[in-house]
Amino acid sequence: MKTFRLIKRLATGMPQPARAFSWLFPSLFLLVPLIYTLTGQRWLGLAELGMAGVFLTLFGFYVFRDLKGTASSWSRMYKESRGLSPEQFTFADVPSIKAMGFVYMLMGLLWLGAAVFFAL
């Protein structure tokens, strides 16, 4: 139950535009098979995969650089959802979440690279 509460808080409480990026990349990624199945156009699916990669990279950049307090608010929301005090150590502290942002940037670049590679 605590995890669902955290997901709800992250979906509504993260600062903009990081919240928009966090919603855009999974929706575009999940639309790729649907669009490809409906239209049969490979380039359209690859374009969506590339856009999902761009949005994932941007989201990771906002988290990694803690722009507009994205990583700080994520850490704060995690601790609040678990009932922990702000001073208490968890693995969801800001440096760990910044590392997750870096991994998101790498994943986004991988998706973008895959879209470009398969388009050629």
PDB file of C-alpha atoms in Angstrom, residues 17 19 41 66 86 98:
ATOM      1  CA  PRO A  17       8.418  19.651 -16.498  1.00  0.00           C
ATOM      2  CA  ARG A  19       6.368  15.260 -14.202  1.00  0.00           C
ATOM      3  CA  GLN A  41       4.469   1.632 -40.613  1.00  0.00           C
ATOM      4  CA  ASP A  66      18.182  18.015  -9.343  1.00  0.00           C
ATOM      5  CA  PRO A  86      13.674  13.456   6.942  1.00  0.00           C
ATOM      6  CA  LYS A  98      20.581  11.304  -8.734  1.00  0.00           C
TER       7      LYS A  98
END
